[in-house]
Backbone atoms as SQL, in Angstrom:
CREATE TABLE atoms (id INTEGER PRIMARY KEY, chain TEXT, resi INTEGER, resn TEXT, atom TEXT, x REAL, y REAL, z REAL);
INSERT INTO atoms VALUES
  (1, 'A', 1, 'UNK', 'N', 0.840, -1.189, 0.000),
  (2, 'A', 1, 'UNK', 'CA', 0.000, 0.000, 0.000),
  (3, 'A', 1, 'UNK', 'C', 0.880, 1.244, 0.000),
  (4, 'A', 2, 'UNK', 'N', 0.540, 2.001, -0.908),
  (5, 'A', 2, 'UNK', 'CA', 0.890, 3.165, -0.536),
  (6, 'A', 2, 'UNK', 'C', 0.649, 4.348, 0.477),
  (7, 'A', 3, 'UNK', 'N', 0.997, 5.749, 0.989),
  (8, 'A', 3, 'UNK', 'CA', 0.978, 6.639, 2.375),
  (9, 'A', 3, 'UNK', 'C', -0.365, 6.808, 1.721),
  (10, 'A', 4, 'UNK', 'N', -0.654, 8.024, 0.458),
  (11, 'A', 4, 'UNK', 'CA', -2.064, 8.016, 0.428),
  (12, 'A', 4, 'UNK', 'C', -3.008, 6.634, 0.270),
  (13, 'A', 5, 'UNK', 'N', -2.739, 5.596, 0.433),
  (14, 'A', 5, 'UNK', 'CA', -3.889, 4.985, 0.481),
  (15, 'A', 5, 'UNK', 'C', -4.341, 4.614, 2.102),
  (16, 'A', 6, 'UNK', 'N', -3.203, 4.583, 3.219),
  (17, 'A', 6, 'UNK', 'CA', -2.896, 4.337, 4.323),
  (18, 'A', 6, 'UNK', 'C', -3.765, 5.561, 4.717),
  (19, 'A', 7, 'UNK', 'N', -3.195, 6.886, 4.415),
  (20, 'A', 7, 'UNK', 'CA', -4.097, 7.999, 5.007),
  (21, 'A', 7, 'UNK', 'C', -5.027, 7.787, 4.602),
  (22, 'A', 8, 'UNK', 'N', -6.169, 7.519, 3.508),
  (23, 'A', 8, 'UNK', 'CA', -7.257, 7.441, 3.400),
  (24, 'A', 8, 'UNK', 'C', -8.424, 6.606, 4.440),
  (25, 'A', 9, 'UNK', 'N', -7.453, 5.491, 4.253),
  (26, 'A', 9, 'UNK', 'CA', -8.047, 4.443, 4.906),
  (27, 'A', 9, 'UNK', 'C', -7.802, 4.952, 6.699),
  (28, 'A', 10, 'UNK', 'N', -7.198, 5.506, 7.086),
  (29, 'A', 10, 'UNK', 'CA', -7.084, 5.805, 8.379),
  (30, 'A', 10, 'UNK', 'C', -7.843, 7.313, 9.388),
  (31, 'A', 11, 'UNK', 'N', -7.628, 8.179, 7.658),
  (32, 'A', 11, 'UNK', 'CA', -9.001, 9.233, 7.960),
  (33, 'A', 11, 'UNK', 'C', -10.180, 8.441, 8.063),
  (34, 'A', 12, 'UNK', 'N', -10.648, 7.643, 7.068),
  (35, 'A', 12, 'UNK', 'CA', -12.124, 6.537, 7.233),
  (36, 'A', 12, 'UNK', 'C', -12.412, 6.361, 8.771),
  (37, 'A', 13, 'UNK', 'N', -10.849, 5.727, 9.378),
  (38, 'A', 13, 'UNK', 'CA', -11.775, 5.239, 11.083),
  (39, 'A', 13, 'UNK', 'C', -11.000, 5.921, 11.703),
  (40, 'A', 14, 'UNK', 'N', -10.486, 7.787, 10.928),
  (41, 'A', 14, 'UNK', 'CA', -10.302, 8.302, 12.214),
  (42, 'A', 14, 'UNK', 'C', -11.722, 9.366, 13.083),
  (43, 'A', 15, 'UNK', 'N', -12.827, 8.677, 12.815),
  (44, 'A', 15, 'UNK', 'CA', -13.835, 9.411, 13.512),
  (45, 'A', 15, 'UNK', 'C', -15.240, 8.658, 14.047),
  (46, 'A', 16, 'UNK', 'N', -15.198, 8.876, 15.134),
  (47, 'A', 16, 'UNK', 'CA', -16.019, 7.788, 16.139),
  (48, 'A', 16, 'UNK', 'C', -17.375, 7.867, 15.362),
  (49, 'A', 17, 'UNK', 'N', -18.004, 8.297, 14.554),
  (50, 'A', 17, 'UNK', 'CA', -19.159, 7.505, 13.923),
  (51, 'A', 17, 'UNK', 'C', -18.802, 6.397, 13.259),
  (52, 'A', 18, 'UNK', 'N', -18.231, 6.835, 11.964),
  (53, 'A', 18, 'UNK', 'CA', -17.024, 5.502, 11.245),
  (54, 'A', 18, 'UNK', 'C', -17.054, 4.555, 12.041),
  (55, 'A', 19, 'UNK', 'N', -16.798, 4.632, 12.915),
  (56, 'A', 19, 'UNK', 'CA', -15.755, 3.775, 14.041),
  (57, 'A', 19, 'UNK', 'C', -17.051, 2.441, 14.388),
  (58, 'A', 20, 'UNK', 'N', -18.026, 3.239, 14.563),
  (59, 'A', 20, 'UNK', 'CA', -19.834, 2.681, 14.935),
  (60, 'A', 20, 'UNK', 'C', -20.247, 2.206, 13.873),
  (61, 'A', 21, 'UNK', 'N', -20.170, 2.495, 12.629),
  (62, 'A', 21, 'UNK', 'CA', -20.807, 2.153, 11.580),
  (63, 'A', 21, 'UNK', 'C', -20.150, 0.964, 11.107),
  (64, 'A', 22, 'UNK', 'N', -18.714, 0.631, 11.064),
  (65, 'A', 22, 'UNK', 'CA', -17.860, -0.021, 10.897),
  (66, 'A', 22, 'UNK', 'C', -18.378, -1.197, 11.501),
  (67, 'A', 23, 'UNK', 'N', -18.091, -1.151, 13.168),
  (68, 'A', 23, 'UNK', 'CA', -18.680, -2.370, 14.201),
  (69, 'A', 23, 'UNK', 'C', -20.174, -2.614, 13.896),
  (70, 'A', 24, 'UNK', 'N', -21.204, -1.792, 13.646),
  (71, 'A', 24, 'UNK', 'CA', -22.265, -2.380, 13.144),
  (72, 'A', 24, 'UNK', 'C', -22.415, -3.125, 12.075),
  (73, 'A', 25, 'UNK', 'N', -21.164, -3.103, 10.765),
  (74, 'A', 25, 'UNK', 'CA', -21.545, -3.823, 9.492),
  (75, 'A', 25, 'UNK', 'C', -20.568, -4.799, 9.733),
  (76, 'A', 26, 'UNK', 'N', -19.694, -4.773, 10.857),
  (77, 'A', 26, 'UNK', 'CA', -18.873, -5.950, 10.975),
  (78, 'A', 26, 'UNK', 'C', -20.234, -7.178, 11.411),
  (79, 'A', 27, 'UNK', 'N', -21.060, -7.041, 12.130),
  (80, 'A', 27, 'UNK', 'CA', -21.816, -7.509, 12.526),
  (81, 'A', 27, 'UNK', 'C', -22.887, -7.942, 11.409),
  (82, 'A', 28, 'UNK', 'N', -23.281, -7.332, 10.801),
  (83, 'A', 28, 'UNK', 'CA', -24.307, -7.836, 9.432),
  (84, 'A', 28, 'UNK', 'C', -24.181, -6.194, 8.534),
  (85, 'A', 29, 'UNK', 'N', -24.976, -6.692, 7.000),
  (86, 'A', 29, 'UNK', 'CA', -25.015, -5.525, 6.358),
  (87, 'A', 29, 'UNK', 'C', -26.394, -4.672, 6.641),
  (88, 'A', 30, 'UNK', 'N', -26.186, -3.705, 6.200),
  (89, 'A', 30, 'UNK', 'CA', -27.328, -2.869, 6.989),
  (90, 'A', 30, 'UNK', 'C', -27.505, -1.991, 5.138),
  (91, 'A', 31, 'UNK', 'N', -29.147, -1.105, 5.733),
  (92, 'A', 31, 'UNK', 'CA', -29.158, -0.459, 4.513),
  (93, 'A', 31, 'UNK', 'C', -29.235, 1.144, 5.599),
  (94, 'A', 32, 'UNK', 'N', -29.152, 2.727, 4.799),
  (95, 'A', 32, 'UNK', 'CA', -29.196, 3.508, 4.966),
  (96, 'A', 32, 'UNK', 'C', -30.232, 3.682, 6.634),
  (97, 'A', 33, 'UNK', 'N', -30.917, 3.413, 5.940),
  (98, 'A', 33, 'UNK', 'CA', -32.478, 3.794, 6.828),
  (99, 'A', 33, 'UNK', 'C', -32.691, 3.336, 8.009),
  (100, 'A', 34, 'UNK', 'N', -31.765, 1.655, 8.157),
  (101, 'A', 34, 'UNK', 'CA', -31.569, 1.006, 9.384),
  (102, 'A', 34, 'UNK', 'C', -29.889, 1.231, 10.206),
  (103, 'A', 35, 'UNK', 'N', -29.315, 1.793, 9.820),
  (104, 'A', 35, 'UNK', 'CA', -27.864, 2.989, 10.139),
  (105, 'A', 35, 'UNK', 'C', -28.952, 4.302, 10.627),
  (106, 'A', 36, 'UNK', 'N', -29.656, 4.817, 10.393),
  (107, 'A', 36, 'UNK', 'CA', -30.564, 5.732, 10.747),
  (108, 'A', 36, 'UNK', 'C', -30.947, 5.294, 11.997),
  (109, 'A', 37, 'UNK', 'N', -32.075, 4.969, 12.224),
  (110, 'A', 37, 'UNK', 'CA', -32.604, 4.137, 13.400),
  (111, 'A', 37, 'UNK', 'C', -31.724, 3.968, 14.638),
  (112, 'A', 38, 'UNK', 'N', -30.225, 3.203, 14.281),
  (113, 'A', 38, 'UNK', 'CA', -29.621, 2.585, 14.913),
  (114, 'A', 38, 'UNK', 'C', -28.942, 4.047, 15.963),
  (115, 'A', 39, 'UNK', 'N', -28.136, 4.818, 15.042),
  (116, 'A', 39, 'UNK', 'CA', -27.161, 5.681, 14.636),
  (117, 'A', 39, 'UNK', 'C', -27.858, 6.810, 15.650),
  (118, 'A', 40, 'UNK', 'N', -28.979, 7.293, 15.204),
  (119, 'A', 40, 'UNK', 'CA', -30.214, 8.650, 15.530),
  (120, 'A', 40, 'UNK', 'C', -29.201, 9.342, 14.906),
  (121, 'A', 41, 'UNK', 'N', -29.184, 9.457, 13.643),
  (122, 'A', 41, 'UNK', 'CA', -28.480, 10.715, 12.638),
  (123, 'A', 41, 'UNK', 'C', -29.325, 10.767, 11.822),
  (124, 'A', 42, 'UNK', 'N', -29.090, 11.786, 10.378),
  (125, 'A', 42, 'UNK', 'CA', -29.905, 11.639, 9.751),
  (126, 'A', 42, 'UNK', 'C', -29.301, 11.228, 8.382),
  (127, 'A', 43, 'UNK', 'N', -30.419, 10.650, 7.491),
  (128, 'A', 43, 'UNK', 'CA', -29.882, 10.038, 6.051),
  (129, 'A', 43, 'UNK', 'C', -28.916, 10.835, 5.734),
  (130, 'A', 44, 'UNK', 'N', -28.594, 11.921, 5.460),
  (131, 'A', 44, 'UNK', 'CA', -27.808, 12.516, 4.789),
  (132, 'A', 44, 'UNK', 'C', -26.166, 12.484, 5.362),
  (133, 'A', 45, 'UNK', 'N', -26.286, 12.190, 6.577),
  (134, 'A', 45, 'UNK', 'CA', -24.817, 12.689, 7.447),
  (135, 'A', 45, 'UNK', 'C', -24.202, 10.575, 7.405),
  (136, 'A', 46, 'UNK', 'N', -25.348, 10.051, 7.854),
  (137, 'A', 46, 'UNK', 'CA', -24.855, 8.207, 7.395),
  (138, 'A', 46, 'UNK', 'C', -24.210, 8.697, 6.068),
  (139, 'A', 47, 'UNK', 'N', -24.867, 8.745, 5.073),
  (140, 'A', 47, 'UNK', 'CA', -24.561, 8.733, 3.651),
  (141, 'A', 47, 'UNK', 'C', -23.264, 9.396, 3.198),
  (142, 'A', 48, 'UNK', 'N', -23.178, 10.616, 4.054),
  (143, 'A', 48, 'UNK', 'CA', -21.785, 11.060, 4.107),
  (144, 'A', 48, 'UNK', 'C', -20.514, 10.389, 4.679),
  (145, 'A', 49, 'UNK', 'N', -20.404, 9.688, 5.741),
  (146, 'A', 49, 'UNK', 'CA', -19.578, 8.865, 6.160),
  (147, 'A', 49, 'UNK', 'C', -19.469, 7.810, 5.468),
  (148, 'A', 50, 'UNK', 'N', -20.889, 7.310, 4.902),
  (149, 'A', 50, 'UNK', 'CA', -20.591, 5.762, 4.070),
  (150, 'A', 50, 'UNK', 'C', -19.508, 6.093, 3.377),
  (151, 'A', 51, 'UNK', 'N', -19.490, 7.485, 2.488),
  (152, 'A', 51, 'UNK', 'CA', -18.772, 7.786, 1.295),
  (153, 'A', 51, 'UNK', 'C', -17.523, 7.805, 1.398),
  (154, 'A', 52, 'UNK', 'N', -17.419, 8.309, 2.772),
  (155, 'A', 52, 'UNK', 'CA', -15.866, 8.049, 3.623),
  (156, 'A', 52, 'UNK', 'C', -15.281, 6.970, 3.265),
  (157, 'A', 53, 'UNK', 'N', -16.220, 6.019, 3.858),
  (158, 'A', 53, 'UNK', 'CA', -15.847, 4.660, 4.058),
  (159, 'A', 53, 'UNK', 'C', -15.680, 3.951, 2.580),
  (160, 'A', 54, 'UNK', 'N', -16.707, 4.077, 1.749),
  (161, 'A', 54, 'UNK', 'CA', -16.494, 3.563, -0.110),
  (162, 'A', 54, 'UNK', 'C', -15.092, 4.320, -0.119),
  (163, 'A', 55, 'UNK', 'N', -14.944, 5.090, 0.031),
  (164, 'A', 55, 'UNK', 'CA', -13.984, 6.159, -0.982),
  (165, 'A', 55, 'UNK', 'C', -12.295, 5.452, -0.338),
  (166, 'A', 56, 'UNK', 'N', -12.783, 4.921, 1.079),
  (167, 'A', 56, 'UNK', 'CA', -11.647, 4.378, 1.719),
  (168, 'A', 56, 'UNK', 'C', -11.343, 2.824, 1.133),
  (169, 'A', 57, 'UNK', 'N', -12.519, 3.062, 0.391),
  (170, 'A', 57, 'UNK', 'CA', -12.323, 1.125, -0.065),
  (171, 'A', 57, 'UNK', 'C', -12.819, 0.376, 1.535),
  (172, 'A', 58, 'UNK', 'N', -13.141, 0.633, 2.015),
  (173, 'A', 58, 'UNK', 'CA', -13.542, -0.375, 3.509),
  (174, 'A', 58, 'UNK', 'C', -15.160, -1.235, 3.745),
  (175, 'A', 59, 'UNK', 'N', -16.098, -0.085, 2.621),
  (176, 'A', 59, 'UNK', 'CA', -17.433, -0.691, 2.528),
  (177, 'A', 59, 'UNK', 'C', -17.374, -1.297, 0.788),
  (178, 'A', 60, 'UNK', 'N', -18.841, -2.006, 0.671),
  (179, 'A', 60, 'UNK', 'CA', -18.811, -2.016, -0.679),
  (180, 'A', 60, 'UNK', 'C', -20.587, -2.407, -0.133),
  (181, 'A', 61, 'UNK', 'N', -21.287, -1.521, -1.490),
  (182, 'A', 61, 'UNK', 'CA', -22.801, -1.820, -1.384),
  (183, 'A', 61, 'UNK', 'C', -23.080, -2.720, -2.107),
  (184, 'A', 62, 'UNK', 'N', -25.125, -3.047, -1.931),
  (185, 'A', 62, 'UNK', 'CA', -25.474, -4.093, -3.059),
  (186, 'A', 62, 'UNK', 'C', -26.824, -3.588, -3.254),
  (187, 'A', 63, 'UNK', 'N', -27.445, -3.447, -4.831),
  (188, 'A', 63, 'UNK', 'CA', -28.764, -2.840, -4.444),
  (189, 'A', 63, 'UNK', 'C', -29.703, -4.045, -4.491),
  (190, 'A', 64, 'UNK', 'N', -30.472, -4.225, -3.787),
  (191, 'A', 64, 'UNK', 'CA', -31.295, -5.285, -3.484),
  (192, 'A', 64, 'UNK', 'C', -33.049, -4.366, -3.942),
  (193, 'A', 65, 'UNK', 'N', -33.453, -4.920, -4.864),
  (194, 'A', 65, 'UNK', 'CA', -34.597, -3.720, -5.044),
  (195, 'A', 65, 'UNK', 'C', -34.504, -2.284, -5.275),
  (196, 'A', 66, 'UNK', 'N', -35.320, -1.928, -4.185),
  (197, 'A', 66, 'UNK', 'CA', -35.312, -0.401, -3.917),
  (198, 'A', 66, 'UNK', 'C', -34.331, 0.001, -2.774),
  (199, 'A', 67, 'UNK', 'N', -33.600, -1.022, -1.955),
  (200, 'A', 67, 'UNK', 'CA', -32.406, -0.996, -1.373),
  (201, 'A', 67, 'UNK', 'C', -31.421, -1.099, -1.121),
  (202, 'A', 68, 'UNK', 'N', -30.729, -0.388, -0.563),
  (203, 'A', 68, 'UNK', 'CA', -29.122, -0.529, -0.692),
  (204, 'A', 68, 'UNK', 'C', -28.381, -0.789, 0.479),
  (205, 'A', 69, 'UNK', 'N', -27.945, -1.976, 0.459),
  (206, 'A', 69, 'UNK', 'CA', -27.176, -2.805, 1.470),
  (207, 'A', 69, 'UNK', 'C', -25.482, -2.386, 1.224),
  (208, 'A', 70, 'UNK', 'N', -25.415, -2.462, 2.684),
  (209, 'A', 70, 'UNK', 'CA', -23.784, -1.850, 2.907),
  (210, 'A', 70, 'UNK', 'C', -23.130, -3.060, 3.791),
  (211, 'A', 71, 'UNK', 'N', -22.062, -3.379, 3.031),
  (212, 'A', 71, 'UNK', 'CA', -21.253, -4.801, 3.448),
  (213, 'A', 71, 'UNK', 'C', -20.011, -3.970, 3.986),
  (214, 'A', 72, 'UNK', 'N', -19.425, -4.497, 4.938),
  (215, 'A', 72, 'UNK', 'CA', -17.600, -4.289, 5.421),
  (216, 'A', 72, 'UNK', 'C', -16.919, -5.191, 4.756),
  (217, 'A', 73, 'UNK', 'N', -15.681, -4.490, 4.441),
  (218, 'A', 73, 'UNK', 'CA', -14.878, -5.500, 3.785),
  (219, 'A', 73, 'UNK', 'C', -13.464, -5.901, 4.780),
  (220, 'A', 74, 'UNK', 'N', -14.050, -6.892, 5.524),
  (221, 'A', 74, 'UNK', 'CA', -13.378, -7.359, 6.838),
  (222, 'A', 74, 'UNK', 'C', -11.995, -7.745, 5.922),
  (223, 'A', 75, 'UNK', 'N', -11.837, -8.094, 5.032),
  (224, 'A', 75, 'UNK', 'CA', -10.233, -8.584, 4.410),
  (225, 'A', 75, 'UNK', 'C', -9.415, -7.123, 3.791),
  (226, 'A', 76, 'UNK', 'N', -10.215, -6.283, 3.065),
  (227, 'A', 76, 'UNK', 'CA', -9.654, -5.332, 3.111),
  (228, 'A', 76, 'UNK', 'C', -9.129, -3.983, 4.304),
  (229, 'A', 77, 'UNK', 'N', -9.856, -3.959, 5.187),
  (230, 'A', 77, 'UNK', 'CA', -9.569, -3.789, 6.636),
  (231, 'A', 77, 'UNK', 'C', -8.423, -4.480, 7.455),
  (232, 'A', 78, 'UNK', 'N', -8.389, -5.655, 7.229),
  (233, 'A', 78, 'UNK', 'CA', -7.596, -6.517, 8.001),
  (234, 'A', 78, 'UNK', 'C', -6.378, -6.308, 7.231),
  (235, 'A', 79, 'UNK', 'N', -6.268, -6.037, 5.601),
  (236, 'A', 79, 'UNK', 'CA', -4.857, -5.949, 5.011),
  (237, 'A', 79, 'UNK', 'C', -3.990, -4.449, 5.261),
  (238, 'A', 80, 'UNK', 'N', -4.929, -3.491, 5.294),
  (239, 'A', 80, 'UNK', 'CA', -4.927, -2.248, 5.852),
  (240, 'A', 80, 'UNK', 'C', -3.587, -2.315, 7.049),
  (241, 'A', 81, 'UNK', 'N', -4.493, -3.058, 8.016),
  (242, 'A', 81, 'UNK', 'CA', -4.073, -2.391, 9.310),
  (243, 'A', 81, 'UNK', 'C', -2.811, -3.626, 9.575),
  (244, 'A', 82, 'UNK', 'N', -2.892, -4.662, 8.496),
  (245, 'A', 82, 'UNK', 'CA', -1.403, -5.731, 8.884),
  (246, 'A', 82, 'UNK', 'C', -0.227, -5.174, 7.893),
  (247, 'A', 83, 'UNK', 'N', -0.684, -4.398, 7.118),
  (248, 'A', 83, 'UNK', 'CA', 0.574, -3.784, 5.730),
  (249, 'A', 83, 'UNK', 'C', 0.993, -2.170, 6.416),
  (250, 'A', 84, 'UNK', 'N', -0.015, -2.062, 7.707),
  (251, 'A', 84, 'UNK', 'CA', 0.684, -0.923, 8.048),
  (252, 'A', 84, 'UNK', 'C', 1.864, -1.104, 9.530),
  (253, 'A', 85, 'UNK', 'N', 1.295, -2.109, 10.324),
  (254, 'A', 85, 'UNK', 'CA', 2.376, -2.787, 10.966),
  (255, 'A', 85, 'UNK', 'C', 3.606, -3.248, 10.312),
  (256, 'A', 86, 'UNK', 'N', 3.154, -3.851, 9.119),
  (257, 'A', 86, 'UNK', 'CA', 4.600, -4.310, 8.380),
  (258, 'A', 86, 'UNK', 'C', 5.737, -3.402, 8.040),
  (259, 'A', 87, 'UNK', 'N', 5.042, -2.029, 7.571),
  (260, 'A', 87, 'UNK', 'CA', 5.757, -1.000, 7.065),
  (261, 'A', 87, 'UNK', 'C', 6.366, -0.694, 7.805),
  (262, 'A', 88, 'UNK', 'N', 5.722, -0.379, 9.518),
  (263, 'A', 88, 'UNK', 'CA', 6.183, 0.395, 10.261),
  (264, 'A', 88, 'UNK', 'C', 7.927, -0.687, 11.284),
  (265, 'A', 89, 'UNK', 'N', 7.448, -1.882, 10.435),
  (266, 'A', 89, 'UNK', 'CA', 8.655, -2.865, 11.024),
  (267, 'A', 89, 'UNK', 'C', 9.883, -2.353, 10.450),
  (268, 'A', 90, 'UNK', 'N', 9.566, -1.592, 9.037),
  (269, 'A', 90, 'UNK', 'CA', 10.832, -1.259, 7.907),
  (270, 'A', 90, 'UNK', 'C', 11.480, -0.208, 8.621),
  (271, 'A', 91, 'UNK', 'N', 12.825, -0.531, 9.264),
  (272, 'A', 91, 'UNK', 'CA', 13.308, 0.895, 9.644),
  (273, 'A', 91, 'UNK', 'C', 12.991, 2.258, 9.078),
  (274, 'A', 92, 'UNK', 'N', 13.180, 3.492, 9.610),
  (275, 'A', 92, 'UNK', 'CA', 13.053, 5.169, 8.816),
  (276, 'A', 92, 'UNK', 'C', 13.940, 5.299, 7.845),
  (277, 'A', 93, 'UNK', 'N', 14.855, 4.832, 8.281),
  (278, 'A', 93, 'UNK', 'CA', 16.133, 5.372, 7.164),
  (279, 'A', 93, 'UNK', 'C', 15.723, 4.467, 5.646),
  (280, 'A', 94, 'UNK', 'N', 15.440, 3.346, 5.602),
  (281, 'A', 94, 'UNK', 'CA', 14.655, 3.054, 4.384),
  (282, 'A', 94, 'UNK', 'C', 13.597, 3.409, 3.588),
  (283, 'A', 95, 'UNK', 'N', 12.829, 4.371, 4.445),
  (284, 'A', 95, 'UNK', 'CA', 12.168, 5.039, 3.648),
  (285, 'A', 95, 'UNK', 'C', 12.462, 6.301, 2.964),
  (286, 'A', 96, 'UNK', 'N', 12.302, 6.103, 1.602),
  (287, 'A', 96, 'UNK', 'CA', 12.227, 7.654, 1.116),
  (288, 'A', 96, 'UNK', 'C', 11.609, 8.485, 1.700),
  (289, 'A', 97, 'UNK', 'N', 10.536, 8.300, 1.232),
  (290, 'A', 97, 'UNK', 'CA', 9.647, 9.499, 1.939),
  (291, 'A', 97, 'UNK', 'C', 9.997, 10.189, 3.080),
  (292, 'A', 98, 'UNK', 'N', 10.835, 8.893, 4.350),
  (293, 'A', 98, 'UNK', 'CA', 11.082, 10.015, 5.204),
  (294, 'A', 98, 'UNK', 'C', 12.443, 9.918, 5.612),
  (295, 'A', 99, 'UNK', 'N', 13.455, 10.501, 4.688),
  (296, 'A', 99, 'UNK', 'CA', 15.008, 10.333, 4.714),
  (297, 'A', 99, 'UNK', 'C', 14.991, 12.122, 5.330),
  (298, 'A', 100, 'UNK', 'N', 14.173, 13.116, 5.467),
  (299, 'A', 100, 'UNK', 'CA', 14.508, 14.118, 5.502),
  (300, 'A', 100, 'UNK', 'C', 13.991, 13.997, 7.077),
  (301, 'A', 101, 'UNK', 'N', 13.163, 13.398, 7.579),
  (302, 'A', 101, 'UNK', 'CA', 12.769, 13.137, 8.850),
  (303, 'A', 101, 'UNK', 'C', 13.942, 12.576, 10.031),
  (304, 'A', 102, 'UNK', 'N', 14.073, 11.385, 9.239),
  (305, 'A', 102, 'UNK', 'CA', 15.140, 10.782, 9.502),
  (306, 'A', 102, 'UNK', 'C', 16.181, 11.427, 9.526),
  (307, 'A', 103, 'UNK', 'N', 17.082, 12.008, 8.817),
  (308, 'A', 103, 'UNK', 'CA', 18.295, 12.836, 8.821),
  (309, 'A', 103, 'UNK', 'C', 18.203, 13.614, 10.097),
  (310, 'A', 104, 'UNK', 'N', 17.135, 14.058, 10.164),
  (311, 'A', 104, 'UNK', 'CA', 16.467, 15.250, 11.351),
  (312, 'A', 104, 'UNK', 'C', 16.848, 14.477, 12.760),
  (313, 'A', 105, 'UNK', 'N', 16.344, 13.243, 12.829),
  (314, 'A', 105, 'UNK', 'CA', 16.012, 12.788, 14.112),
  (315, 'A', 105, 'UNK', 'C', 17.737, 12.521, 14.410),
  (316, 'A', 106, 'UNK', 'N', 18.119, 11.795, 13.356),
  (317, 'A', 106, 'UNK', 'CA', 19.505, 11.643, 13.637),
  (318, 'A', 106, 'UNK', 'C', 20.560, 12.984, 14.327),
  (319, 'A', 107, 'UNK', 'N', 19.988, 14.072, 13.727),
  (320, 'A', 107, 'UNK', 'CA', 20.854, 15.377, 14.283),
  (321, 'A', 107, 'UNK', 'C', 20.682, 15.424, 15.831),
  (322, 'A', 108, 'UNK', 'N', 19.342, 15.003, 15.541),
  (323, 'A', 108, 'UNK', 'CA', 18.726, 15.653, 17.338),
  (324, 'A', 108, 'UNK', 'C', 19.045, 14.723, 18.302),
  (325, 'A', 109, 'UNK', 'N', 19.361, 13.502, 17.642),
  (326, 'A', 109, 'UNK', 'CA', 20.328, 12.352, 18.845),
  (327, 'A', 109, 'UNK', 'C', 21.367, 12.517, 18.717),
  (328, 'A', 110, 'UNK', 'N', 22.117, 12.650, 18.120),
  (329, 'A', 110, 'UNK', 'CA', 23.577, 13.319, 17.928),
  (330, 'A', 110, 'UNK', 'C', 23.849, 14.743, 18.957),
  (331, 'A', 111, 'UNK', 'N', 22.740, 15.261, 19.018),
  (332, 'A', 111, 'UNK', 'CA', 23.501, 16.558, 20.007),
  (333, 'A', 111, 'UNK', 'C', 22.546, 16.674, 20.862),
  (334, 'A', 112, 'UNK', 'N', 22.987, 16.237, 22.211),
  (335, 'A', 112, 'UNK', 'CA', 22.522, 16.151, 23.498),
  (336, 'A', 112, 'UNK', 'C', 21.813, 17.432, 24.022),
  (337, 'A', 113, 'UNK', 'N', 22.559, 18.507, 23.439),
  (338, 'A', 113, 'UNK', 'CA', 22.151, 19.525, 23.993),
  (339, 'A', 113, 'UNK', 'C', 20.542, 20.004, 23.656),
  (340, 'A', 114, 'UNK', 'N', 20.507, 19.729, 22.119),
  (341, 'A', 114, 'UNK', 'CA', 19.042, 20.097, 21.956),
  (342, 'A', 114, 'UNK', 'C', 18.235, 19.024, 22.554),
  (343, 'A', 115, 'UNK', 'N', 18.243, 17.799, 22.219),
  (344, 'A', 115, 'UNK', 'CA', 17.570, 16.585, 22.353),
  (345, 'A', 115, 'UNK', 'C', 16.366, 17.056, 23.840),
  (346, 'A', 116, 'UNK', 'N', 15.306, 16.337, 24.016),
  (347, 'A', 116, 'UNK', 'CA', 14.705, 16.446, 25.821),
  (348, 'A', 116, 'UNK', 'C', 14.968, 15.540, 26.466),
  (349, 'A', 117, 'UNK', 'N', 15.627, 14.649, 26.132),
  (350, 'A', 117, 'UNK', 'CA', 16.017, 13.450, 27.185),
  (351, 'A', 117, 'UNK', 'C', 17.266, 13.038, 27.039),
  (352, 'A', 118, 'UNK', 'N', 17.777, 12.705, 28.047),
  (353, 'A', 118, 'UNK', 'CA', 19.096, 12.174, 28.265),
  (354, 'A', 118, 'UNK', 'C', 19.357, 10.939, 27.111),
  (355, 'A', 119, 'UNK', 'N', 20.847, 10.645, 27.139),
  (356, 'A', 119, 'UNK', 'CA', 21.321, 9.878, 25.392),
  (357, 'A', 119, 'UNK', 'C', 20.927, 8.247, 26.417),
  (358, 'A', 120, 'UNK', 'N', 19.942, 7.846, 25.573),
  (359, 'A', 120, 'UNK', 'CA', 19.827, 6.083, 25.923),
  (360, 'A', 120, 'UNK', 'C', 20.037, 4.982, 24.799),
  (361, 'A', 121, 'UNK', 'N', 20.190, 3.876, 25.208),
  (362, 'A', 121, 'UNK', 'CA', 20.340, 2.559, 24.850),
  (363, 'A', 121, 'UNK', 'C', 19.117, 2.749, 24.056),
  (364, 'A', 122, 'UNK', 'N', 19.210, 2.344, 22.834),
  (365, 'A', 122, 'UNK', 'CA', 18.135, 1.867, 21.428),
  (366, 'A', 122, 'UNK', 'C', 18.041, 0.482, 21.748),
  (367, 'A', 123, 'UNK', 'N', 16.742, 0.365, 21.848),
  (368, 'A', 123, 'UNK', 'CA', 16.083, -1.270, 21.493),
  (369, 'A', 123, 'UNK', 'C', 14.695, -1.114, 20.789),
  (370, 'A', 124, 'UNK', 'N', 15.049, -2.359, 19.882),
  (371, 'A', 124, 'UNK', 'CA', 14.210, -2.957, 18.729),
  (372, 'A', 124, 'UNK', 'C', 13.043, -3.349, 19.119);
């Protein structure tokens, strides 16, 4: 995965409705109207978060009739949050993205004086 897809997916459940809507469809799929009920929001503000959540790749709908059922995608969730542990196993200095971070942190352990804590033992 790539950072923007990581941020996407992590704005999705960084907000405690998400967070509810999520655990409710982990549980079964639901349509709009019964996220309503459940939720006490209104159609329009569910519908806005769903979009969160589609746009995060984390839901996927089905129209059944005149309704529209909202599924979790418990494997895409689960790859999410195990490819972001993995990444975070990859030391800093291997990442591009953050070699300028890295360089940084390295200065600020290198000189005691700025640093806020006394120079310690690194463990893995």
């Amino acid at each position: 995965m790539t950072l923007k897809e990581w941020e996407k997916a992590f704005k999705a459940l960084g907000q405690h409705l998400r967070l509810r809507i999520i655990a409710l469809l982990a549980e079964q799929e639901l349509c709009v109207c019964e996220l309503e009920e459940i939720l006490g929001i209104t159609q329009p503000a569910i519908s806005q978060h769903l979009r969160v959540l589609k746009e995060a790749d984390l839901v996927w709908e089905e129209k059944v009739s005149q309704w529209v059922f909202y599924h979790l995608k418990k494997e895409k969730l689960a790859a999410v949050l195990q490819s972001w542990l993995a990444y975070l196993d990859v030391p800093l200095a291997e990442k591009k993205e953050f070699t300028a971070d890295y360089d940084k942190l390295q200065q600020l352990l290198e000189n005691p004086k700025v640093a806020c804590r006394p120079p310690r033992k690194r463990y893995k």
